XYZ file of C-alpha atoms in Angstrom:
659
model
C -93.665 62.157 165.208
C -93.850 65.847 164.123
C -91.514 68.106 166.005
C -92.669 71.500 167.214
C -90.468 73.370 164.828
C -91.667 71.313 161.855
C -94.130 72.795 159.383
C -96.238 70.262 157.533
C -97.585 70.997 154.047
C -100.654 69.001 153.227
C -101.543 68.353 149.545
C -104.772 69.908 148.394
C -107.394 67.436 147.379
C -110.170 68.502 144.955
C -113.713 68.000 145.810
C -114.010 65.350 143.078
C -111.109 63.372 144.489
C -112.618 63.564 147.966
C -115.864 62.099 146.668
C -113.968 59.314 144.953
C -112.103 58.401 148.224
C -115.324 58.427 150.246
C -117.025 56.256 147.722
C -114.166 53.773 147.831
C -114.466 53.808 151.624
C -118.100 52.962 151.561
C -117.474 50.045 149.161
C -114.688 48.680 151.378
C -116.937 48.908 154.429
C -119.754 47.084 152.631
C -117.345 44.315 151.476
C -115.987 43.985 155.008
C -119.415 43.782 156.543
C -120.234 40.645 154.460
C -117.593 38.666 156.376
C -118.300 39.971 159.839
C -120.501 38.731 162.708
C -123.783 40.221 163.632
C -122.302 42.919 165.806
C -119.566 43.928 163.281
C -122.063 43.877 160.491
C -124.355 46.248 162.240
C -121.402 48.453 163.115
C -120.258 48.460 159.479
C -123.738 49.307 158.188
C -123.854 52.288 160.518
C -120.411 53.431 159.531
C -121.242 52.893 155.894
C -124.437 54.946 156.185
C -122.496 57.725 157.801
C -119.892 57.636 155.036
C -122.659 57.595 152.399
C -124.322 60.524 153.966
C -120.944 62.411 153.821
C -120.656 61.479 150.139
C -124.159 62.687 149.384
C -123.483 65.872 151.337
C -120.451 66.485 149.211
C -122.412 65.779 146.074
C -125.095 68.349 147.213
C -122.408 70.904 148.130
C -120.855 70.404 144.644
C -124.307 70.759 143.054
C -125.066 73.893 145.227
C -121.752 75.465 144.290
C -122.419 74.838 140.614
C -125.918 76.088 141.012
C -124.637 79.313 142.509
C -122.134 79.745 139.726
C -124.725 79.394 136.996
C -125.035 82.734 135.167
C -123.227 84.630 137.947
C -119.755 85.914 138.699
C -119.555 86.784 142.375
C -116.536 88.684 143.467
C -114.844 90.600 146.305
C -113.934 94.194 145.426
C -111.806 96.710 147.332
C -112.606 100.384 147.322
C -111.078 103.016 149.522
C -109.518 100.359 151.689
C -112.777 98.550 152.261
C -113.659 95.038 150.954
C -117.217 94.351 149.687
C -118.842 91.058 148.480
C -120.814 91.481 145.194
C -123.294 88.890 143.992
C -122.171 89.483 140.407
C -119.493 91.509 138.641
C -122.219 93.444 136.921
C -122.410 95.662 140.019
C -119.016 97.145 139.427
C -117.316 98.146 136.210
C -114.353 99.868 134.700
C -113.233 103.273 135.798
C -112.616 105.774 133.125
C -111.354 109.276 133.842
C -113.463 111.639 132.011
C -110.838 113.546 129.923
C -108.037 110.900 129.857
C -109.311 107.527 128.858
C -109.989 106.359 125.289
C -113.529 105.697 124.006
C -112.680 102.113 123.202
C -111.695 101.494 126.786
C -114.939 103.091 127.943
C -116.887 100.418 126.085
C -114.691 97.396 126.613
C -113.970 97.762 130.307
C -110.254 98.246 130.247
C -109.953 100.006 133.643
C -110.092 98.962 137.228
C -113.594 98.475 138.460
C -115.333 101.221 140.452
C -118.907 101.732 141.712
C -121.340 102.953 139.035
C -122.902 105.336 141.510
C -121.093 107.666 143.752
C -120.779 106.524 147.360
C -121.416 110.020 148.626
C -124.450 110.823 150.630
C -125.370 111.069 154.264
C -125.440 107.855 156.336
C -128.925 106.431 157.066
C -129.652 106.420 160.828
C -126.773 108.827 161.401
C -128.550 110.302 164.463
C -129.820 107.130 165.915
C -126.598 105.886 167.308
C -126.012 109.155 169.222
C -129.536 110.102 170.373
C -130.112 113.422 171.936
C -131.963 112.645 175.216
C -133.084 116.321 175.604
C -134.725 116.887 172.265
C -138.386 117.716 172.602
C -140.030 115.956 169.632
C -143.521 117.294 170.318
C -142.205 120.858 170.083
C -140.434 120.194 166.804
C -143.426 119.346 164.622
C -144.161 121.608 161.700
C -146.685 124.480 162.214
C -150.294 123.274 161.783
C -150.474 124.840 158.192
C -147.389 123.074 157.012
C -148.441 119.835 158.735
C -151.781 119.861 156.920
C -150.042 120.496 153.663
C -147.665 117.548 154.206
C -150.493 115.224 155.151
C -152.469 116.221 151.974
C -149.321 115.476 149.995
C -149.054 112.075 151.721
C -152.544 111.115 150.795
C -152.169 112.324 147.242
C -148.685 111.036 146.313
C -147.435 108.410 148.884
C -150.227 106.460 150.296
C -151.612 105.262 146.904
C -148.302 103.682 145.910
C -147.305 102.515 149.375
C -150.164 100.892 151.150
C -148.535 99.682 154.346
C -151.239 101.182 156.587
C -155.022 101.438 156.349
C -156.377 104.792 155.602
C -158.498 104.967 158.741
C -155.315 104.127 160.773
C -153.426 107.021 159.218
C -156.440 109.352 159.696
C -156.348 108.730 163.440
C -152.696 109.555 163.624
C -153.135 112.668 161.446
C -155.933 113.906 163.667
C -153.720 113.820 166.713
C -150.815 115.406 164.830
C -152.817 118.318 163.536
C -154.873 118.877 166.708
C -155.083 122.268 168.276
C -153.155 121.268 171.378
C -150.490 119.531 169.269
C -148.979 116.107 169.450
C -148.014 116.401 173.097
C -149.316 113.019 174.154
C -147.725 110.892 171.410
C -145.105 108.211 172.111
C -141.803 107.790 170.262
C -143.306 105.306 167.813
C -146.072 107.684 166.803
C -143.629 110.482 166.417
C -141.484 108.206 164.161
C -144.377 107.393 161.947
C -145.434 110.970 161.631
C -141.957 112.350 160.878
C -141.375 109.470 158.398
C -144.667 110.445 156.658
C -143.615 114.053 156.552
C -140.191 113.164 155.158
C -141.346 110.895 152.453
C -144.054 113.449 151.461
C -141.419 116.125 151.138
C -139.230 113.917 149.098
C -142.044 113.434 146.602
C -141.979 117.253 145.911
C -139.633 119.077 143.534
C -137.578 121.934 144.708
C -140.029 124.508 143.127
C -143.062 122.735 144.617
C -141.501 122.772 148.070
C -140.862 126.430 147.805
C -144.289 127.216 146.546
C -146.202 124.971 149.007
C -144.094 125.276 152.064
C -141.946 128.332 151.509
C -138.782 126.546 152.490
C -135.732 125.089 150.629
C -136.341 121.292 150.147
C -132.806 120.207 151.180
C -132.981 122.132 154.452
C -136.397 120.882 155.346
C -135.446 117.294 154.422
C -132.487 117.391 156.689
C -134.479 118.618 159.537
C -137.251 116.028 159.211
C -134.587 113.265 158.785
C -133.002 114.167 162.076
C -136.302 114.237 163.929
C -137.396 110.883 162.348
C -134.094 109.354 163.399
C -134.378 110.673 166.887
C -137.908 109.238 167.201
C -136.771 105.918 165.887
C -133.975 105.866 168.337
C -136.264 106.633 171.227
C -138.642 103.801 170.179
C -135.824 101.209 170.504
C -135.500 100.795 166.660
C -132.968 97.955 166.875
C -135.221 95.830 169.026
C -138.498 96.989 167.528
C -141.467 94.585 168.025
C -144.301 96.939 167.096
C -145.697 97.162 163.506
C -145.839 100.913 163.537
C -142.054 101.246 164.131
C -141.368 98.980 161.125
C -143.854 100.978 159.074
C -141.991 104.110 159.964
C -138.690 102.541 159.170
C -139.908 101.476 155.680
C -141.061 104.989 154.871
C -137.743 106.396 156.133
C -135.765 103.980 153.876
C -137.812 104.687 150.813
C -137.483 108.379 151.359
C -133.716 107.905 151.560
C -133.243 105.728 148.451
C -131.794 108.684 146.520
C -130.538 110.545 149.468
C -128.555 108.222 151.778
C -125.448 106.230 151.389
C -126.432 102.873 149.894
C -124.352 100.760 152.194
C -125.890 102.231 155.332
C -129.347 101.752 153.887
C -128.631 98.108 153.116
C -127.481 97.611 156.747
C -130.638 99.270 158.048
C -132.673 97.029 155.750
C -131.138 94.043 157.420
C -132.049 95.219 160.842
C -135.698 96.008 159.788
C -136.118 92.572 158.118
C -134.622 90.831 161.196
C -137.127 92.691 163.442
C -139.931 91.575 161.141
C -138.783 88.001 161.213
C -138.508 88.125 165.011
C -142.169 89.235 165.059
C -143.062 86.347 162.679
C -144.089 88.447 159.719
C -142.619 85.738 157.458
C -145.457 83.406 158.552
C -148.952 84.012 157.359
C -151.297 85.218 160.036
C -153.797 82.551 159.359
C -151.275 80.020 160.474
C -150.717 81.867 163.719
C -154.375 82.173 164.563
C -154.393 86.087 164.097
C -157.444 88.139 163.253
C -158.080 89.062 159.682
C -157.133 92.634 160.425
C -153.853 91.761 162.002
C -153.043 89.213 159.300
C -153.601 91.739 156.528
C -151.596 94.525 158.049
C -148.662 92.133 158.519
C -148.967 90.941 154.947
C -148.846 94.433 153.594
C -145.786 95.401 155.605
C -143.914 92.138 154.818
C -144.394 92.365 151.094
C -143.456 96.063 151.110
C -140.267 95.097 152.884
C -139.564 92.410 150.263
C -139.966 94.909 147.475
C -137.769 97.342 149.277
C -135.238 94.710 149.966
C -134.813 93.769 146.256
C -134.709 97.531 145.337
C -131.828 98.010 147.744
C -130.164 94.796 146.653
C -129.987 96.164 143.052
C -128.394 99.339 144.318
C -125.868 97.623 146.676
C -125.024 94.744 144.394
C -126.242 91.902 146.621
C -129.292 89.750 146.531
C -130.976 89.166 149.815
C -131.364 85.589 150.888
C -134.723 86.444 152.420
C -136.264 86.740 148.986
C -135.806 83.043 148.147
C -136.199 81.749 151.717
C -139.106 79.325 152.328
C -141.471 81.735 154.087
C -145.186 81.501 153.603
C -146.777 84.933 154.045
C -149.577 85.276 151.488
C -150.192 88.212 149.268
C -152.414 91.006 150.668
C -156.052 90.791 149.795
C -157.407 92.779 146.800
C -159.740 94.876 148.990
C -160.454 98.492 149.817
C -159.366 99.702 153.270
C -163.028 100.166 154.328
C -163.673 96.375 153.746
C -161.780 95.472 156.907
C -161.733 96.526 160.501
C -160.145 95.301 163.722
C -163.155 93.523 165.085
C -163.827 91.279 162.065
C -163.647 87.637 162.617
C -163.880 86.505 158.987
C -161.690 87.786 156.249
C -163.476 89.954 153.730
C -164.082 88.689 150.240
C -161.714 89.912 147.632
C -163.028 92.348 145.061
C -162.981 91.680 141.300
C -161.094 94.137 139.147
C -158.782 96.823 140.439
C -158.825 98.440 143.931
C -156.677 101.009 145.586
C -154.366 98.144 146.724
C -153.879 96.882 143.055
C -150.913 99.187 142.337
C -148.906 97.596 145.192
C -150.342 94.052 144.487
C -148.971 94.185 140.908
C -145.396 94.552 142.176
C -145.960 91.924 144.972
C -147.424 89.458 142.560
C -144.430 89.718 140.231
C -142.131 88.898 143.183
C -144.499 86.117 144.315
C -144.597 84.495 140.951
C -140.883 84.511 140.369
C -140.296 82.846 143.707
C -141.922 79.772 142.180
C -139.756 79.725 139.063
C -137.794 76.416 138.801
C -135.481 74.609 136.431
C -136.384 71.415 134.736
C -134.710 69.506 137.651
C -136.865 71.281 140.214
C -134.182 73.707 141.612
C -135.168 77.242 142.224
C -134.077 79.831 139.674
C -133.980 82.861 141.870
C -134.537 86.505 140.862
C -131.601 86.701 138.296
C -133.158 84.116 135.898
C -133.442 86.483 132.996
C -129.628 86.827 132.827
C -128.961 83.146 133.714
C -126.711 81.666 131.025
C -127.853 78.068 131.825
C -131.429 78.820 130.585
C -132.139 78.765 126.874
C -133.874 81.727 125.182
C -136.996 79.659 124.694
C -137.149 78.783 128.422
C -136.787 82.441 129.322
C -139.461 83.533 126.855
C -141.863 80.986 128.268
C -141.321 82.392 131.751
C -141.867 85.908 130.518
C -144.981 84.928 128.685
C -146.252 83.394 131.900
C -145.642 86.674 133.799
C -147.261 88.769 131.020
C -150.352 86.494 130.833
C -150.770 86.630 134.616
C -150.412 90.483 134.701
C -152.999 90.821 131.865
C -155.450 88.463 133.513
C -155.174 89.823 137.092
C -154.701 93.622 136.545
C -154.180 95.002 133.143
C -157.447 94.077 131.530
C -159.299 96.155 134.190
C -157.179 99.363 133.727
C -159.100 102.520 132.899
C -157.051 105.121 130.905
C -158.656 108.011 132.656
C -157.582 106.855 136.082
C -153.981 107.983 137.002
C -153.135 104.922 139.146
C -154.410 102.593 136.394
C -152.116 104.447 133.879
C -149.156 104.088 136.227
C -149.901 100.463 136.675
C -150.045 99.860 132.931
C -146.811 101.692 132.217
C -144.765 100.076 134.972
C -146.098 96.543 134.294
C -145.411 96.848 130.525
C -142.054 98.331 131.183
C -141.154 95.436 133.469
C -142.187 92.908 130.859
C -140.110 94.499 128.127
C -137.190 94.900 130.521
C -137.296 91.125 131.067
C -137.482 90.486 127.299
C -134.579 92.738 126.728
C -132.462 90.763 129.303
C -133.465 87.511 127.830
C -132.642 88.515 124.197
C -129.321 90.076 125.056
C -126.330 88.153 124.010
C -124.804 88.685 127.514
C -127.437 86.269 128.890
C -126.385 83.479 126.477
C -122.697 83.673 126.139
C -123.225 84.944 122.597
C -121.393 87.786 120.910
C -123.133 90.759 119.455
C -121.353 90.375 116.234
C -122.721 86.772 115.970
C -126.347 87.783 116.296
C -128.353 87.364 113.198
C -129.978 90.417 111.679
C -133.283 89.075 112.830
C -132.268 88.825 116.407
C -130.688 92.289 116.276
C -133.839 93.764 114.932
C -135.743 92.001 117.599
C -133.524 93.260 120.341
C -133.637 96.785 118.945
C -137.410 96.768 118.872
C -137.552 95.673 122.549
C -135.066 98.353 123.585
C -137.071 100.973 121.740
C -140.151 99.900 123.604
C -138.319 100.157 126.932
C -137.253 103.696 126.203
C -140.856 104.603 124.988
C -142.344 103.434 128.238
C -139.684 105.484 130.039
C -140.802 108.514 128.060
C -144.461 107.834 128.901
C -143.752 107.503 132.587
C -142.031 110.950 132.708
C -144.198 112.848 130.219
C -147.761 111.656 131.076
C -149.227 114.581 133.217
C -151.772 112.369 134.924
C -149.048 110.484 136.845
C -146.685 113.286 137.646
C -147.470 113.068 141.364
C -146.145 109.536 141.467
C -142.868 109.945 139.492
C -140.838 110.332 142.628
C -141.426 106.611 143.329
C -139.499 105.409 140.308
C -137.099 108.358 139.989
C -133.561 107.039 139.409
C -134.631 103.899 137.605
C -133.467 103.944 134.018
C -132.592 101.180 131.537
C -129.243 102.320 130.447
C -128.499 99.137 128.371
C -131.503 99.801 126.209
C -130.225 103.331 125.608
C -126.728 102.167 124.706
C -127.967 99.460 122.337
C -130.235 101.917 120.554
C -127.164 104.259 120.281
C -125.062 101.378 118.829
C -127.748 100.662 116.186
C -128.027 104.380 115.400
C -124.345 104.363 114.688
C -124.510 101.041 112.736
C -127.472 102.281 110.652
C -126.204 105.779 110.032
C -126.970 105.611 106.360
C -130.637 104.528 106.835
C -133.927 106.336 107.605
C -134.171 104.244 110.683
C -131.124 106.104 112.116
C -133.018 109.394 112.008
C -135.937 107.854 113.987
C -133.505 106.558 116.600
C -131.900 109.924 117.152
C -135.432 111.478 117.423
C -136.166 108.762 120.100
C -133.031 109.655 122.023
C -134.000 113.382 121.836
C -137.427 112.500 123.378
C -135.837 110.448 126.146
C -133.735 113.440 127.362
C -136.653 115.844 126.879
C -138.918 113.689 129.114
C -136.439 113.092 132.031
C -134.479 116.204 133.052
C -132.654 114.161 135.631
C -130.564 112.603 132.841
C -128.970 116.012 132.272
C -127.500 116.003 135.763
C -124.066 114.343 135.139
C -122.947 114.053 138.738
C -123.377 110.973 140.930
C -124.135 108.461 138.160
C -121.038 107.968 135.976
C -123.208 106.429 133.164
C -124.686 109.826 132.468
C -121.429 111.456 131.519
C -120.092 108.360 129.750
C -123.114 107.906 127.505
C -122.853 111.658 126.395
C -119.338 110.907 125.209
C -120.530 107.899 123.198
C -123.377 109.923 121.747
C -121.007 112.659 120.632
C -118.730 110.214 118.909
C -121.577 108.456 117.197
C -123.015 111.745 115.828
C -119.588 112.756 114.573
C -119.199 109.496 112.725
C -122.619 110.063 111.208
C -121.767 113.583 110.109
C -118.465 112.419 108.572
C -120.213 109.695 106.536
C -122.830 112.086 105.215
C -120.263 114.708 104.420
C -118.392 112.248 102.246
C -121.533 111.337 100.464
C -122.343 115.031 99.769
C -118.914 115.415 97.916
C -120.336 113.404 95.021
C -121.824 115.666 92.302
C -125.146 113.659 92.124
C -125.737 113.958 95.824
C -127.705 116.913 97.043
C -128.439 115.575 100.443
C -127.575 118.004 103.283
C -126.242 116.637 106.613
C -128.686 117.235 109.444
C -127.996 119.762 112.184
C -126.728 118.275 115.422
C -129.745 117.711 117.790
C -130.293 120.486 120.277
C -130.278 117.983 123.142
C -126.878 116.749 122.164
C -125.392 120.403 121.978
C -126.805 120.898 125.515
C -125.358 117.612 126.809
C -121.935 118.491 125.185
C -121.857 121.835 126.987
C -122.815 120.156 130.317
C -120.120 117.587 129.846
C -117.535 120.205 129.229
C -118.517 122.168 132.262
C -118.457 118.911 134.247
C -114.999 118.189 133.143
C -113.838 121.751 133.916
C -115.575 121.625 137.259
C -113.658 118.462 138.203
C -110.400 120.161 137.390
C -111.317 123.206 139.343
C -112.534 121.209 142.228
C -109.221 119.432 142.404
C -107.328 122.766 142.332
C -109.668 124.294 144.928
C -109.171 121.355 147.248
C -105.394 121.779 147.122
C -105.836 125.535 147.922
C -108.252 124.740 150.740
C -105.821 122.276 152.282
C -103.064 124.873 152.143
C -105.299 127.506 153.614
C -106.403 125.201 156.450
C -102.760 124.551 157.197
C -102.213 128.287 157.552
C -105.220 128.595 159.862
C -107.763 130.227 157.418
C -110.501 128.953 155.123
C -111.154 130.857 151.908
C -114.786 131.467 150.866
C -116.169 129.213 148.134
C -117.132 130.905 144.872
C -119.527 129.500 142.303
C -117.745 128.334 139.118
C -118.498 130.641 136.171
C -119.572 129.105 132.915
C -116.980 128.277 130.359
C -116.307 131.112 127.818
C -116.536 130.409 124.182
C -112.760 130.211 123.597
C -112.214 127.815 126.511
C -115.088 125.585 125.196
C -113.684 125.484 121.751
C -110.248 124.429 123.076
C -111.754 121.630 125.079
C -113.816 120.550 122.119
C -110.929 120.436 119.792
C -108.955 118.315 122.313
C -111.880 115.930 122.665
C -112.408 115.812 118.896
C -108.718 114.912 118.356
C -108.436 112.185 121.001
C -111.213 111.267 123.251
C -113.957 111.587 120.659
C -112.168 110.419 117.589
C -114.870 108.911 115.293
C -112.333 106.658 113.567
C -111.652 105.154 117.081
C -115.343 104.624 117.617
C -115.677 102.940 114.187
C -113.031 100.443 115.004
C -114.514 99.475 118.425
C -115.154 95.793 119.013
C -118.782 95.723 120.197
C -118.245 92.262 121.504
C -115.930 93.784 124.125
C -118.588 96.084 125.569
C -118.862 95.804 129.253
C -122.577 95.403 129.382
C -122.498 94.667 133.066
C -121.585 98.366 133.635
C -124.800 99.528 131.950
C -126.953 96.790 133.601
C -125.936 97.848 137.126
C -128.839 98.974 139.359
C -129.778 102.609 139.980
């Protein structure tokens, strides 16, 4: 008998040992049943069946655990005292201090893991929890002229790439919002939809466009509309929403906040919206629920937009939503025009051949739909990380990618017209997706291979795919016909493709191909000015350091060659884009130091009861810049250090992390 003060220590039994013990129990029960009477025999059969069920369950659990472990490395990380579960270690990576770590450590991951993206940013729904009951939403709408401008922007830039409402539905709400007597008779849900539409329209503008069209600073106007949208959502009982229009407003609000709000708060809000949608049965197709064609179609459009948004937020937060692979049965929206359907229809309209205004969204939804059906040879689901799954062979992955590409060509791409902006956007994004999948499938990280072990053929193949990835990124940012839609994919960039091109540019420094690769890198930065902003995303500053080192190594090699009498080749000048990036990096480093010093002074001033005024940081003078560059050249950016780097130790998961 165990006494109260005794502490028992039980041996840990492995799952395999438990299975063996239960199997032995089943066999003993079966043997015992052969020598028992009818009653005991039946009892033994029941017990044996129960034990067999437990054994089978343990086998299934073991298989499920193994399945979850295939190609993934889930982890719990701690940051700022908070614990977070991550589906894969690829969502976090090493921390390098900009002016203190070694280049080799930057590549190999020799520092504690930190988020790739800064966790700064306002919280989503910050004003919903503490709603102001006295706010007059009807009196806070923009003046009619600004409202009309925002609605025009919505129709031009937002609605074509986010078809969650029918055009004639939106037109009805717009007419009320811009009426002479104002939106006085609207309920909270209509206010929420309108303010969300205004907010997402404003987000699609650049700072200069906002000043020109609306005469107001973008950041100030966005903050105002965000507050009003949150107050309207709060008044419409957002957490218990059962109306489609509230979920539509929530979706627009979240998309508008993808680059503005704290990722964690958005991920939590996404969960609330999806739960509301499931409570309303959006995960079941309307035809199974006896709903009208109109109601069925609007539910399909909203559900698939939420799935697309869910996976986008999952990439940013480091988690994969279980909803994406759950056994729901909502069908894809129909390939129709908005005028093909109306609320009084009893029969669903026939789908159109070719492309419609819905095709841009349908392309994305179809890609998700198709991947939900991907299975292994044993019939188990692959999930949405199959391209990086190490349990699949390269041939199996290529077969799945070929299947996706063939489907895209047959359903959509063959109908694209190069003079129609939406068709151009569809082509670029679809091709970019295919090459992104090919890059993931070819990468040694996806097959437990080492970069150094890749054959020259496979390295050339991977380089060609990475080049195509960057070329499509250039096209998406430089094609003037789709400039109104760039806001929708702003922040998405294939860093791994850029880093691999940089590695090959360094490895091939003595070949004509290297010059072409540096020209490509120059075009990438010329096309996407956001890459020049080094704050928030740590990869932007880290890759500048690697570029600087790679170029120095190239210069050193060419300088050595020029010393031979027969060699008349002159080393090329440093690319202008790299000079600009180095200057920005140096200012970024100095700003970090100044910020730390200013914070200490601010704390001291607050202690004394005064707050000093903030002053803009002046640009570095030439002498200070030279000192910093000399220090970086002698330690941080030593080309000899770069030449000795083990490329097999590169932490590719850092560069693969989502935007």
